[in-house]
Short mmCIF file of C-alpha atoms and ligand atoms in Angstrom, two decimals:
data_model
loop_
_atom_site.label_atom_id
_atom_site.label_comp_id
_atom_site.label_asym_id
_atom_site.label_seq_id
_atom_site.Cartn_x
_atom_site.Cartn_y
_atom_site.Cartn_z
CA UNK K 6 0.00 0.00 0.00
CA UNK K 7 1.11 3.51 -0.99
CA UNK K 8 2.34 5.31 2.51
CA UNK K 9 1.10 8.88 0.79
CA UNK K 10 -2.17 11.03 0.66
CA UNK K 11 -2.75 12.61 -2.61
CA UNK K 12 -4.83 15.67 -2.28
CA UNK K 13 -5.87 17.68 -5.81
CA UNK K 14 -7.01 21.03 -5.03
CA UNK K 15 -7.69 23.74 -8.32
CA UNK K 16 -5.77 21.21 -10.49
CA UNK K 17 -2.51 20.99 -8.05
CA UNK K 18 -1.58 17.76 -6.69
CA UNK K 19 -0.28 17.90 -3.67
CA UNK K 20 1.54 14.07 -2.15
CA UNK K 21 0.96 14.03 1.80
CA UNK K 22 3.06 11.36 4.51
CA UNK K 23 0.49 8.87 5.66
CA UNK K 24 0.76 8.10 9.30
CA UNK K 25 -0.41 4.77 10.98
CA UNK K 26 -1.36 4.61 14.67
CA UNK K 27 -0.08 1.74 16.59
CA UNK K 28 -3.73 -0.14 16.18
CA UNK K 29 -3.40 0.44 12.86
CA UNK K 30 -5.77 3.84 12.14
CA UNK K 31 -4.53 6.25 8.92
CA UNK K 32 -3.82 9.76 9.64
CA UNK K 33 -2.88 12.15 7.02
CA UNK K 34 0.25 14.51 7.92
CA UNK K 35 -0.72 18.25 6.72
CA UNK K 36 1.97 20.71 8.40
CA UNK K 37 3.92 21.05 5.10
CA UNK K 38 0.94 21.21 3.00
CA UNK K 39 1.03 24.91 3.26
CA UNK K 40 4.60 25.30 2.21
CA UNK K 41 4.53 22.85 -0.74
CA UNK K 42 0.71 24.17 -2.04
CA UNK K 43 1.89 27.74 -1.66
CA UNK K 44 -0.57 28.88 1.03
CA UNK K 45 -3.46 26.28 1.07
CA UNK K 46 -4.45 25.61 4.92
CA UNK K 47 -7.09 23.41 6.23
CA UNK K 48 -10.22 24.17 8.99
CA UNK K 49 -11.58 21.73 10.94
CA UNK K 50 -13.82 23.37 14.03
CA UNK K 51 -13.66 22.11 17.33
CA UNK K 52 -10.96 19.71 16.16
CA UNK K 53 -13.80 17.27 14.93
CA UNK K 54 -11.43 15.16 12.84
CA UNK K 55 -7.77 17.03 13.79
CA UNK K 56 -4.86 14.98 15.55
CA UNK K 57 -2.93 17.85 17.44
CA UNK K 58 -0.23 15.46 18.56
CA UNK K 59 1.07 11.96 18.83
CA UNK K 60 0.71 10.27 22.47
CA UNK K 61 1.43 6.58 23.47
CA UNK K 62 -0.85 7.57 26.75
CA UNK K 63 -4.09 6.46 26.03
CA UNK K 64 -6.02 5.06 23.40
CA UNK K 65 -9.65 5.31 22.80
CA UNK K 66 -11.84 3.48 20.13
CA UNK K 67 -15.22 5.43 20.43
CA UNK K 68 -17.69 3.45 17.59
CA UNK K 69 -16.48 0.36 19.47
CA UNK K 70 -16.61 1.77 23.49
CA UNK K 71 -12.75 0.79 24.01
CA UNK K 72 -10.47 2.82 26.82
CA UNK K 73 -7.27 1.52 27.86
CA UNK K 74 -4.31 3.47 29.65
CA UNK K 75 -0.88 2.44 28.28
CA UNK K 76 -2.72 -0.70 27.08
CA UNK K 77 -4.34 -1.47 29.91
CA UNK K 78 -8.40 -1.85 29.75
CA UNK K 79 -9.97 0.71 31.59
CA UNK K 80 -11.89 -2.48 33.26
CA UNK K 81 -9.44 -4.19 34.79
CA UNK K 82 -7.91 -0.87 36.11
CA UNK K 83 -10.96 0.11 37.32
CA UNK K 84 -11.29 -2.82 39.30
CA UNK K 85 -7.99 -3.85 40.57
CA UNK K 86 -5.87 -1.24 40.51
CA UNK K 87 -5.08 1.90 42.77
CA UNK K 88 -5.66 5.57 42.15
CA UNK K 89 -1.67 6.14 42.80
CA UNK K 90 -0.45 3.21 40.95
CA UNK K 91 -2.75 4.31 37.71
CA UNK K 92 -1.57 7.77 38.42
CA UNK K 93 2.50 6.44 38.27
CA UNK K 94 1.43 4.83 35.00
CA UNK K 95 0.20 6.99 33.30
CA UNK K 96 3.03 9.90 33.76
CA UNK K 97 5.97 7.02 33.85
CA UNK K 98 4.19 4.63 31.05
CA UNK K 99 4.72 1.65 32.91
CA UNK K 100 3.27 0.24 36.42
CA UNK K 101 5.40 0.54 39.07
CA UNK K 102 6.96 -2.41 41.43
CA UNK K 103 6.48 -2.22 45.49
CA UNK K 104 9.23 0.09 45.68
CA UNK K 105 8.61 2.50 43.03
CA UNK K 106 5.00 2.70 44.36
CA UNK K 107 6.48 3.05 48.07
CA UNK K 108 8.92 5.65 46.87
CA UNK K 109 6.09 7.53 44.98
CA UNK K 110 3.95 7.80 47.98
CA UNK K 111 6.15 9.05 50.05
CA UNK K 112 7.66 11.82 47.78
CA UNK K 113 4.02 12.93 47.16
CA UNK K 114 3.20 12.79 51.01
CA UNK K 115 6.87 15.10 51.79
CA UNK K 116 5.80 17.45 49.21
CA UNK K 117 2.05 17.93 50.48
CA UNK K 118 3.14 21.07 52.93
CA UNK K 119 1.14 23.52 51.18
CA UNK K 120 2.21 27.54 52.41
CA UNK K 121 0.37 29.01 55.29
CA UNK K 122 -0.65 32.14 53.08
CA UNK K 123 -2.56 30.25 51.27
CA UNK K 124 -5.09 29.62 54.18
CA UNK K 125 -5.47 33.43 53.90
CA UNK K 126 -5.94 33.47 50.26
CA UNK K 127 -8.71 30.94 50.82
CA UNK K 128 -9.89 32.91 53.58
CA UNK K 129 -10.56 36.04 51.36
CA UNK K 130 -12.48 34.42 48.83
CA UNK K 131 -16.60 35.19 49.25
CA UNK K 132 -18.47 32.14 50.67
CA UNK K 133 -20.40 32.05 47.27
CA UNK K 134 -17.21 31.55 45.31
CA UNK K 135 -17.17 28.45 43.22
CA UNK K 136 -14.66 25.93 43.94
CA UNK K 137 -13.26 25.35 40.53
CA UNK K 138 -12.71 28.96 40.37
CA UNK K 139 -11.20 28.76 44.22
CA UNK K 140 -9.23 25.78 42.76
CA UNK K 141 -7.84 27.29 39.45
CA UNK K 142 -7.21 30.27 41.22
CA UNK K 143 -5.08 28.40 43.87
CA UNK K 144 -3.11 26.48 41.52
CA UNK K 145 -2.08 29.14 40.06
CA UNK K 146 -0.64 30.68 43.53
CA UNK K 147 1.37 27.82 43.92
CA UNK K 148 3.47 29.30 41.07
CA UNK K 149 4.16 32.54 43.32
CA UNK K 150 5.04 29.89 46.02
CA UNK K 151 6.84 27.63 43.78
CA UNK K 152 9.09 30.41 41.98
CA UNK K 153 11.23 27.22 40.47
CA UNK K 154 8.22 26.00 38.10
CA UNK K 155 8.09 28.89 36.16
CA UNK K 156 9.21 28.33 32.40
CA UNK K 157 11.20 25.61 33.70
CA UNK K 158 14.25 24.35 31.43
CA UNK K 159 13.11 20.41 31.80
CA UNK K 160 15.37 19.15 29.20
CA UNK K 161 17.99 20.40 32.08
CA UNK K 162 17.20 17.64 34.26
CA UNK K 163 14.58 14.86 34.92
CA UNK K 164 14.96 15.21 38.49
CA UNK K 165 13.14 18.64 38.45
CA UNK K 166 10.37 17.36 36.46
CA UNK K 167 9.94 14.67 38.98
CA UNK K 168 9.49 16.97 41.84
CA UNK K 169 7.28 19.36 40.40
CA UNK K 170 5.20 16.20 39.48
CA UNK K 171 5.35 14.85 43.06
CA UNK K 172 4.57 18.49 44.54
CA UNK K 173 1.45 18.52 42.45
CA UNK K 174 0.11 15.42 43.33
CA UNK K 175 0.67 16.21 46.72
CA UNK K 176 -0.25 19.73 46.68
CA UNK K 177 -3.35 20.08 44.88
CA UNK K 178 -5.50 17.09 46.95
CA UNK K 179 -5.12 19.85 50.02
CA UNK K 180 -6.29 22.53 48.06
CA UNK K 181 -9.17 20.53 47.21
CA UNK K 182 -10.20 19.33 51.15
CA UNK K 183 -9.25 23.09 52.34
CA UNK K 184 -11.87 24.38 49.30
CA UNK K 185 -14.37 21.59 50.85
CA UNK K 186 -13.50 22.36 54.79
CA UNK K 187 -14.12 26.03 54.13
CA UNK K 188 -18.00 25.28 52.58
CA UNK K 189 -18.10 23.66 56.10
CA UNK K 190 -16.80 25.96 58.02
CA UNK K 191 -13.75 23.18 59.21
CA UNK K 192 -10.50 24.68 59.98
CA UNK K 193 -8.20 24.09 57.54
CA UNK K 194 -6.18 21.41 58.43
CA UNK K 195 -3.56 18.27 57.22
CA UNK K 196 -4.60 14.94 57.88
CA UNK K 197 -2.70 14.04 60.78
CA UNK K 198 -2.11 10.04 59.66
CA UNK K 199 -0.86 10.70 56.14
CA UNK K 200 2.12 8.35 56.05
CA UNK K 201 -0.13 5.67 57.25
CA UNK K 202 -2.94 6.03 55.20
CA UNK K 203 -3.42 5.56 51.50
CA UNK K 204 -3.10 8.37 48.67
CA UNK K 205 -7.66 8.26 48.64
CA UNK K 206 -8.28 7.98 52.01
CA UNK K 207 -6.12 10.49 53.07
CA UNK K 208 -7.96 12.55 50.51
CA UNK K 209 -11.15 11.89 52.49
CA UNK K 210 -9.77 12.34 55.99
CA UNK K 211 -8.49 15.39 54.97
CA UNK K 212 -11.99 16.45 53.71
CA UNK K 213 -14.29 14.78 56.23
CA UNK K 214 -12.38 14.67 59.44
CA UNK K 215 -14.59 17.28 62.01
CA UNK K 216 -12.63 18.86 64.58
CA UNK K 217 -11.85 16.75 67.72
CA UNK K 218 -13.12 13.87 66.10
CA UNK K 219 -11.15 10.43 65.25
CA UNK K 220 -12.13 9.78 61.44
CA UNK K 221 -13.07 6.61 60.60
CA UNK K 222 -12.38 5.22 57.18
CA UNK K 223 -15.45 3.35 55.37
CA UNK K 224 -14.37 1.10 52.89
CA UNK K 225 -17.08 1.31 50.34
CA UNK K 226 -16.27 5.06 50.16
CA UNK K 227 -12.55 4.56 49.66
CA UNK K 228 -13.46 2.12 46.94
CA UNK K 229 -15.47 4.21 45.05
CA UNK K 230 -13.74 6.97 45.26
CA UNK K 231 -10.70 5.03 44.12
CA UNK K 232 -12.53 3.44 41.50
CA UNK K 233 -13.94 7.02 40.27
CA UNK K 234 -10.48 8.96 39.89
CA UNK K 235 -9.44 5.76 37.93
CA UNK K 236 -12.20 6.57 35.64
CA UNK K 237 -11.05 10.13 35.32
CA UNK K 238 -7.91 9.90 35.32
CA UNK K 239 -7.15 10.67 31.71
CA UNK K 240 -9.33 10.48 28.16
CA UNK K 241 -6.56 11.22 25.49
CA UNK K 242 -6.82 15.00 24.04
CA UNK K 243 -10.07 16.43 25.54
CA UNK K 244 -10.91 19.81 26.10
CA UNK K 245 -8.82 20.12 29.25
CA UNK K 246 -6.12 18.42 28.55
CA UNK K 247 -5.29 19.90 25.23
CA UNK K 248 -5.66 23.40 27.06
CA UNK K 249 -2.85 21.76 29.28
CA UNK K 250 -0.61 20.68 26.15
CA UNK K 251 -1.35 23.82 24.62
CA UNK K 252 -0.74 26.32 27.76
CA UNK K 253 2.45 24.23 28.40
CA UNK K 254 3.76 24.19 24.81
CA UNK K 255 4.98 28.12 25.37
CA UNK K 256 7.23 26.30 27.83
CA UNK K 257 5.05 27.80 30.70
CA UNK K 258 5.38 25.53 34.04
CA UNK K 259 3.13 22.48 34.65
CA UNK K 260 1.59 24.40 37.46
CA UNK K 261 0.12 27.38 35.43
CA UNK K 262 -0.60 24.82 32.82
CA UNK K 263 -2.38 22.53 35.06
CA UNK K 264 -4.83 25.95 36.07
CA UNK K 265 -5.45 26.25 32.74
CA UNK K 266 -6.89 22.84 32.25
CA UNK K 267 -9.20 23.02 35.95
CA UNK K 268 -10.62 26.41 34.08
CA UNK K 269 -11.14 24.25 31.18
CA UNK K 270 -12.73 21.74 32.94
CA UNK K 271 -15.25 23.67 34.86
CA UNK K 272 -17.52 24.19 31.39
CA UNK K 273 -21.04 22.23 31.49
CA UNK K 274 -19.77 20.76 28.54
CA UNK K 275 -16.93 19.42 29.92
CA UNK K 276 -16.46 18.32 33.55
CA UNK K 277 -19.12 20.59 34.68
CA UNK K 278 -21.18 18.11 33.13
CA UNK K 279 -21.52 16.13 36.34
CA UNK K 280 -22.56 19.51 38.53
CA UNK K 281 -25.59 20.24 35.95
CA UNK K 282 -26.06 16.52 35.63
CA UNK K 283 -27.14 16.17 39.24
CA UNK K 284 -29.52 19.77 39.14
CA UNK K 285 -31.10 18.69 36.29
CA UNK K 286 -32.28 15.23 38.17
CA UNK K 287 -32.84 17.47 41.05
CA UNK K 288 -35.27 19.99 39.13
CA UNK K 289 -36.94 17.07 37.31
CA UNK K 290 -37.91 15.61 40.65
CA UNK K 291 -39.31 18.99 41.71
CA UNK K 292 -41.16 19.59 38.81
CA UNK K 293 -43.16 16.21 39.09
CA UNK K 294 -40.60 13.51 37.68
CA UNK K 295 -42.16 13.79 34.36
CA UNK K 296 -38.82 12.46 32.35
CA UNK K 297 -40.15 12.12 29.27
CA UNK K 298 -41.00 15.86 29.18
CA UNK K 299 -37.71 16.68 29.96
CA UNK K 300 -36.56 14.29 27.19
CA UNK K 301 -39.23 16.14 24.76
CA UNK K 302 -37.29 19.34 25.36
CA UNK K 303 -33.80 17.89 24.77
CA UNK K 304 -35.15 17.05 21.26
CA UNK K 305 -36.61 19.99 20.44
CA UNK K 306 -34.45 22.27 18.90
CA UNK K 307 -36.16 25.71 19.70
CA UNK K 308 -35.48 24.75 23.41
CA UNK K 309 -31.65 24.81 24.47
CA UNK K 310 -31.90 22.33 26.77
CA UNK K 311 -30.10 19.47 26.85
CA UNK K 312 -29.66 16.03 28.23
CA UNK K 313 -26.79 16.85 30.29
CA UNK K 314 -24.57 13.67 30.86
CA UNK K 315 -25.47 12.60 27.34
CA UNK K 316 -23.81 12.60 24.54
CA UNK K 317 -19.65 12.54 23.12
CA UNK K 318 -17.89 14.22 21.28
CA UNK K 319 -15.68 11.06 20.99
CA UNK K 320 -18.18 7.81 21.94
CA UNK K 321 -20.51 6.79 19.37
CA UNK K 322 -21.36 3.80 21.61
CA UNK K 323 -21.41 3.14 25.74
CA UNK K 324 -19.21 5.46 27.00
CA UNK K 325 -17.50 2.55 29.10
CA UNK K 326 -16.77 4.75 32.22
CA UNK K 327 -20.30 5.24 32.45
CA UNK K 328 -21.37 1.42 32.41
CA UNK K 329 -18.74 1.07 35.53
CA UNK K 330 -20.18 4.29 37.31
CA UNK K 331 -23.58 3.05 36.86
CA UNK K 332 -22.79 -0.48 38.52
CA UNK K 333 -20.92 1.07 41.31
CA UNK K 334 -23.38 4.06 41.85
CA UNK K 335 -26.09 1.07 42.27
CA UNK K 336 -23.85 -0.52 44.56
CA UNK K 337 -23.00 2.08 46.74
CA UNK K 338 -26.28 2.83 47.56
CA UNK K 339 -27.86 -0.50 48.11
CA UNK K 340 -24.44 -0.82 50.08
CA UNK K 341 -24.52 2.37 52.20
CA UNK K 342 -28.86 1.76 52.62
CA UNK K 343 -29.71 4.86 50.93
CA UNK K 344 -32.85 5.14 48.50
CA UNK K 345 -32.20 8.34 46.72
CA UNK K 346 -34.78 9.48 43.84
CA UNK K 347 -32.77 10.90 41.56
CA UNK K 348 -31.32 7.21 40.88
CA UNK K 349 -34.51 6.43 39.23
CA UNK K 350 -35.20 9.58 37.50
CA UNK K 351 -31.30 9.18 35.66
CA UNK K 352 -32.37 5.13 34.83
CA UNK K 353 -35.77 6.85 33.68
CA UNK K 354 -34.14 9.25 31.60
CA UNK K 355 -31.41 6.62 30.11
CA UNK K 356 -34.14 3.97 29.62
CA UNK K 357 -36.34 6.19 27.55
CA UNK K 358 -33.56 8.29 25.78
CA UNK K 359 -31.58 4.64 24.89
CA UNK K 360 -34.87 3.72 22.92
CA UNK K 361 -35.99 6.98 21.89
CA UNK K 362 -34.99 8.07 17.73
CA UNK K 363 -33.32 11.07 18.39
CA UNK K 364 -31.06 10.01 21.00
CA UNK K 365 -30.68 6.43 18.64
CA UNK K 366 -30.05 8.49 15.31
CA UNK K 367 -27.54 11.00 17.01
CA UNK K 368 -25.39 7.92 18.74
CA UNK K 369 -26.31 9.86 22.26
CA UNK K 370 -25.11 7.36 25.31
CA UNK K 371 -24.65 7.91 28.62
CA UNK K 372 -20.93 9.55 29.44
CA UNK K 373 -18.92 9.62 32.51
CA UNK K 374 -21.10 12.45 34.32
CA UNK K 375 -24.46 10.92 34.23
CA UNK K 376 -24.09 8.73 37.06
CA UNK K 377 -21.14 10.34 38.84
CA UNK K 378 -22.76 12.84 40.82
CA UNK K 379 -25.41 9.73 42.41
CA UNK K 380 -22.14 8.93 44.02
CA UNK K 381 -20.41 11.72 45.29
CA UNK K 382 -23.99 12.93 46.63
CA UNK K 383 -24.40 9.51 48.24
CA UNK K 384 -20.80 10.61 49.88
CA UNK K 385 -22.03 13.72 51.49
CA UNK K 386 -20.28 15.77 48.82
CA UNK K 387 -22.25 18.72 46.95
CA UNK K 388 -22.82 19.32 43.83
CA UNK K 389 -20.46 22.57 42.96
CA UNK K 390 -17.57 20.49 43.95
CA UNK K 391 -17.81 17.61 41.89
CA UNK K 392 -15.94 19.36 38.97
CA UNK K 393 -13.60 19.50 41.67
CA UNK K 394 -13.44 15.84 42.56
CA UNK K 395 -13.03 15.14 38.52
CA UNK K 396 -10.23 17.71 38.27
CA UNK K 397 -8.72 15.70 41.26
CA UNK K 398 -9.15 12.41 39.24
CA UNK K 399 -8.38 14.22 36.32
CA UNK K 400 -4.95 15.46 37.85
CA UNK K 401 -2.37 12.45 36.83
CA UNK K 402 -3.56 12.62 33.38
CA UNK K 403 -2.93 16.54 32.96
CA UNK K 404 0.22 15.88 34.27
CA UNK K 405 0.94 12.71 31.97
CA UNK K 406 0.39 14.87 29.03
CA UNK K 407 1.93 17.46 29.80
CA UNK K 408 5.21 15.90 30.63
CA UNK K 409 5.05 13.36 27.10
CA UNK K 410 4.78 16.96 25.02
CA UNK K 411 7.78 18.50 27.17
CA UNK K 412 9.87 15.00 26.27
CA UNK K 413 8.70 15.13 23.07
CA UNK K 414 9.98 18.47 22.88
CA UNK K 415 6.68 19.67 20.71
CA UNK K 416 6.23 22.92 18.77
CA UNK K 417 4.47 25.79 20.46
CA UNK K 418 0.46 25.62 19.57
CA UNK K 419 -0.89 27.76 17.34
CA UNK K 420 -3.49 26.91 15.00
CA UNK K 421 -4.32 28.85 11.18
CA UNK K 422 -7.71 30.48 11.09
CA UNK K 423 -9.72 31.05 7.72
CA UNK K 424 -10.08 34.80 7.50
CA UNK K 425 -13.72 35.73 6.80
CA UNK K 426 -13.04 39.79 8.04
CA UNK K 427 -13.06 42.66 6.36
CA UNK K 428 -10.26 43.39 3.16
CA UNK K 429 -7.80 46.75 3.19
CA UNK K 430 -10.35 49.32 3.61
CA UNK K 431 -9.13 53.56 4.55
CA UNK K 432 -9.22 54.52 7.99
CA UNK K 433 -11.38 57.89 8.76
CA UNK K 434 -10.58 59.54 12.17
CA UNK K 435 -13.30 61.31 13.95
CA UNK K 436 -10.72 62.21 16.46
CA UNK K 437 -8.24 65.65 16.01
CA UNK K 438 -5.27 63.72 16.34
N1 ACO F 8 -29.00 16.40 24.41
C1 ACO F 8 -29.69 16.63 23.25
N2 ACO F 8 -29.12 16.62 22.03
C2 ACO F 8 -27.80 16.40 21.97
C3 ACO F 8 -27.03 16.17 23.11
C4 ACO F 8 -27.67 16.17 24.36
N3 ACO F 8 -26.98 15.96 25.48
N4 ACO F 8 -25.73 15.99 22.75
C5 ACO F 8 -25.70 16.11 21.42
N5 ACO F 8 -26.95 16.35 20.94
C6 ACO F 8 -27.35 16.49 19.52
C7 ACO F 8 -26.97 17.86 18.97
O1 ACO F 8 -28.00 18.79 19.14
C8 ACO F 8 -26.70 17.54 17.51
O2 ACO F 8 -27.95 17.37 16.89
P1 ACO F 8 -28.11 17.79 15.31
O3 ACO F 8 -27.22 16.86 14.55
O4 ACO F 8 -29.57 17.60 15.05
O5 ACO F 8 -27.69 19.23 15.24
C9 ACO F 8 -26.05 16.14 17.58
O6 ACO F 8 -26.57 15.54 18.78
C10 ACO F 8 -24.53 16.17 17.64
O7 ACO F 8 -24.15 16.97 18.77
P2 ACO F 8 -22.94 18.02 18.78
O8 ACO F 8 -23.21 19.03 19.83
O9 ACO F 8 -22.68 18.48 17.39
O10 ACO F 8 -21.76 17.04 19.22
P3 ACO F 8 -20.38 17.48 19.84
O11 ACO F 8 -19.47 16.35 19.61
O12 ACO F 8 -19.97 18.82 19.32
O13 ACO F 8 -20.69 17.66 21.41
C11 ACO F 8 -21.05 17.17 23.69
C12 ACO F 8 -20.44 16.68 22.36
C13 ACO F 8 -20.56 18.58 23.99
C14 ACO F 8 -20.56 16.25 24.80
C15 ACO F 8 -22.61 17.13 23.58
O14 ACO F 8 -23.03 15.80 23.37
C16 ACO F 8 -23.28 17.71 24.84
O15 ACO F 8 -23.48 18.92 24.91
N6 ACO F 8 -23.64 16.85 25.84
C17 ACO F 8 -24.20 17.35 27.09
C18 ACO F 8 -23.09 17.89 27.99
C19 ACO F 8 -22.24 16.80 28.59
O16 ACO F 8 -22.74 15.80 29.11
N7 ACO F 8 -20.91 17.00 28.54
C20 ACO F 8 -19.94 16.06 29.15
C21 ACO F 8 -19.19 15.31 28.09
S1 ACO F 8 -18.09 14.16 28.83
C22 ACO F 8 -16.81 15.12 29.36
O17 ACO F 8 -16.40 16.07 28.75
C23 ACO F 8 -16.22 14.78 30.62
#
């Protein structure tokens, strides 16, 4: 087979490199297209069919519902694996052993001081602040604490890579529980077992633990959450995460990149999926239950409602995340006794969208936020922070990605545009100058 494209545009023919993924999918190289066609360019909006890199991170088929991390099925992570050792995969590329696991932990757990003046930052926000903004905002203070990430020279040495990596993962789960204990009006504390305790339940110590009060871990709520940042934990060149490779690509620091991708994030159609997810259940059980009315207005295209935690950009079949969430979100509850409503109005809504035409036609499935937020609500969690608890999940593949296009040592990003403005025209002042 011929490795080359042939494209003829205005009777120019123009050869292009063929690429070939590693499971075998064609990809036409066009960066020198403009060069060798003399100015011919190529638009594709909201990157519907655009590669903007190579990555060996994580590959997803979405007609046939595949995810694996460096070739491992999301499945069998999801269900034997841990949040750190899924984390250490996907920035290294390969699981650790014991010791590089042990050694991990314990360089994330030295670097989880986070500065006192932070605390007053927090402080100053408004109650009402959203914590994704608190959260981006705070990440990107660590920079003014962490004067050494800024444009750092990586190619200069591995080691620093490593501990800005470690400081992050450290770092950013204590800006997450402070954001939480300050909802609650909890002082803002460390969890005082960290060594002891794993990388998830010290994240919900740190959140949960009351003042005076011995916390208890529950198992099914470590699981889960383990489970759930698994889920997250990367999903190849999203919106985020390209805002990551992009931000980072001017050779700014993985910190301010990292803010970049939370901000990202927060968008309903994004991660703030799971947020509007769980209000939209809520304000179909106040209005009466009536699903199929609210799946009459998702269709109708005078009304801009949508069926939020429906839908991909990528999946044109079970968004495989979501199958897991579902099972566990069913098993937490029945686990944990709790018989909360808006479980049936999301199977409802599923059940009737999965054999409704529109949804059928359009490939609309479940994705990972429509069952997410029946979990972290079942964990005494609410609903403006869940962005926050994806962004935590979220975290390890941010940093994965960012680190692979710093190796790679990648161009700066910076797309063409098609110019559709105005042509020379004569400027008239109305001022004297
Ligand atoms: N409800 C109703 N109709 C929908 C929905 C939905 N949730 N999602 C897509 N459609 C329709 C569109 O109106 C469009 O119909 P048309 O062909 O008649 O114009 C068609 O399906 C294709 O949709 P697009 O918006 O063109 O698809 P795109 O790939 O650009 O968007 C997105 C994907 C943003 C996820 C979209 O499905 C959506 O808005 N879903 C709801 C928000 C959501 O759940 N986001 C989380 C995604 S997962 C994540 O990022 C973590």
């Amino acid at each position: 087979m011929s490795e080359k494209a042939t494209l003829n545009v205005n009777g120019g023919s123009y050869d292009l490199p063929l690429l070939k993924s590693s499971e075998g999918e064609l990809c036409i190289e066009i960066s020198k297209l403009r060069g060798q066609s003399n100015g011919i360019t190529t638009i594709d909006r909201g990157f519907k069919n655009t590669a903007s890199c190579e990555s060996k991170i994580t590959y997803l088929d979405g007609e046939k519902g595949i995810l694996r991390y460096r070739g491992y099925s999301i499945e069998e992570l999801a269900s034997k694996a841990s949040f750190l050792e899924v984390s250490y995969l996907l920035i290294f590329g390969e699981l650790p052993d014991k010791d590089e696991l042990e050694k991990f932990h314990n360089d994330i757990v030295e670097q989880s001081i986070v500065a006192d003046d932070i605390k007053k930052i927090i402080d100053a926000f408004p109650g009402a602040a959203h914590p994704m903004g608190v959260l981006s905002s705070l990440t990107s203070a660590l920079t003014a604490f962490n004067p050494d990430d800024i444009s750092l020279d990586y190619a200069r040495s591995k080691e620093e890579m490593y501990n800005t990596i470690v400081k992050l993962m450290g770092k950013i789960p204590v800006l997450i529980s402070w954001t939480f204990r300050k909802k609650n009006g909890f002082p803002l504390e460390y969890s005082s077992k960290t060594r002891n305790l794993d990388y998830v339940e010290n994240i919900l110590q740190m959140m949960f633990k009351r003042p005076n009060e011995d916390y208890v871990q529950n198992t099914v709520l470590v699981d889960v959450l383990n489970k759930l940042l698994i889920l997250h934990a990367d999903h190849e060149q999203n919106c985020s995460t390209s805002t990551v490779r992009i931000v980072g690509s001017a050779q700014t620091g993985l910190f301010a990149s990292i803010s970049a991708g939370i901000s990202a994030l927060w968008g309903p159609l994004h991660g703030g999926a799971n947020q509007a997810v769980l209000e939209m259940f809520n304000a179909i059980k106040e209005d009466g239950g009536d699903t199929q009315k609210y799946i009459n207005k998702a269709k109708d295209k005078e009304d801009p409602f949508r069926l939020m935690g429906f839908g991909h950009r990528v999946y044109k079949n079970y968004d495989p995340r979501a199958k897991i969430i579902k099972e566990a979100a069913h098993n937490v509850l029945e686990t944990l006794g709790i018989d909360d409503p808006v479980l049936e109005i999301a199977k409802a809504l599923e059940e009737k969208a999965l054999k409704d035409k529109y949804f059928v036609d359009r490939k609309l499935y479940p994705n990972v936020d429509f069952y997410s937020g029946v979990i972290y609500r079942a964990m005494g969690i609410p609903s403006d922070m869940y962005t926050v608890m994806f962004a935590l999940g979220r975290l390890p593949g941010w940093i994965a990605q960012w680190r692979e296009m710093r190796l790679m040592n990648e161009p700066i990003g910076r797309p063409r545009q098609l110019y559709t403005g105005s042509t020379l025209r004569k400027f008239k002042s109305i001022s004297k100058r």
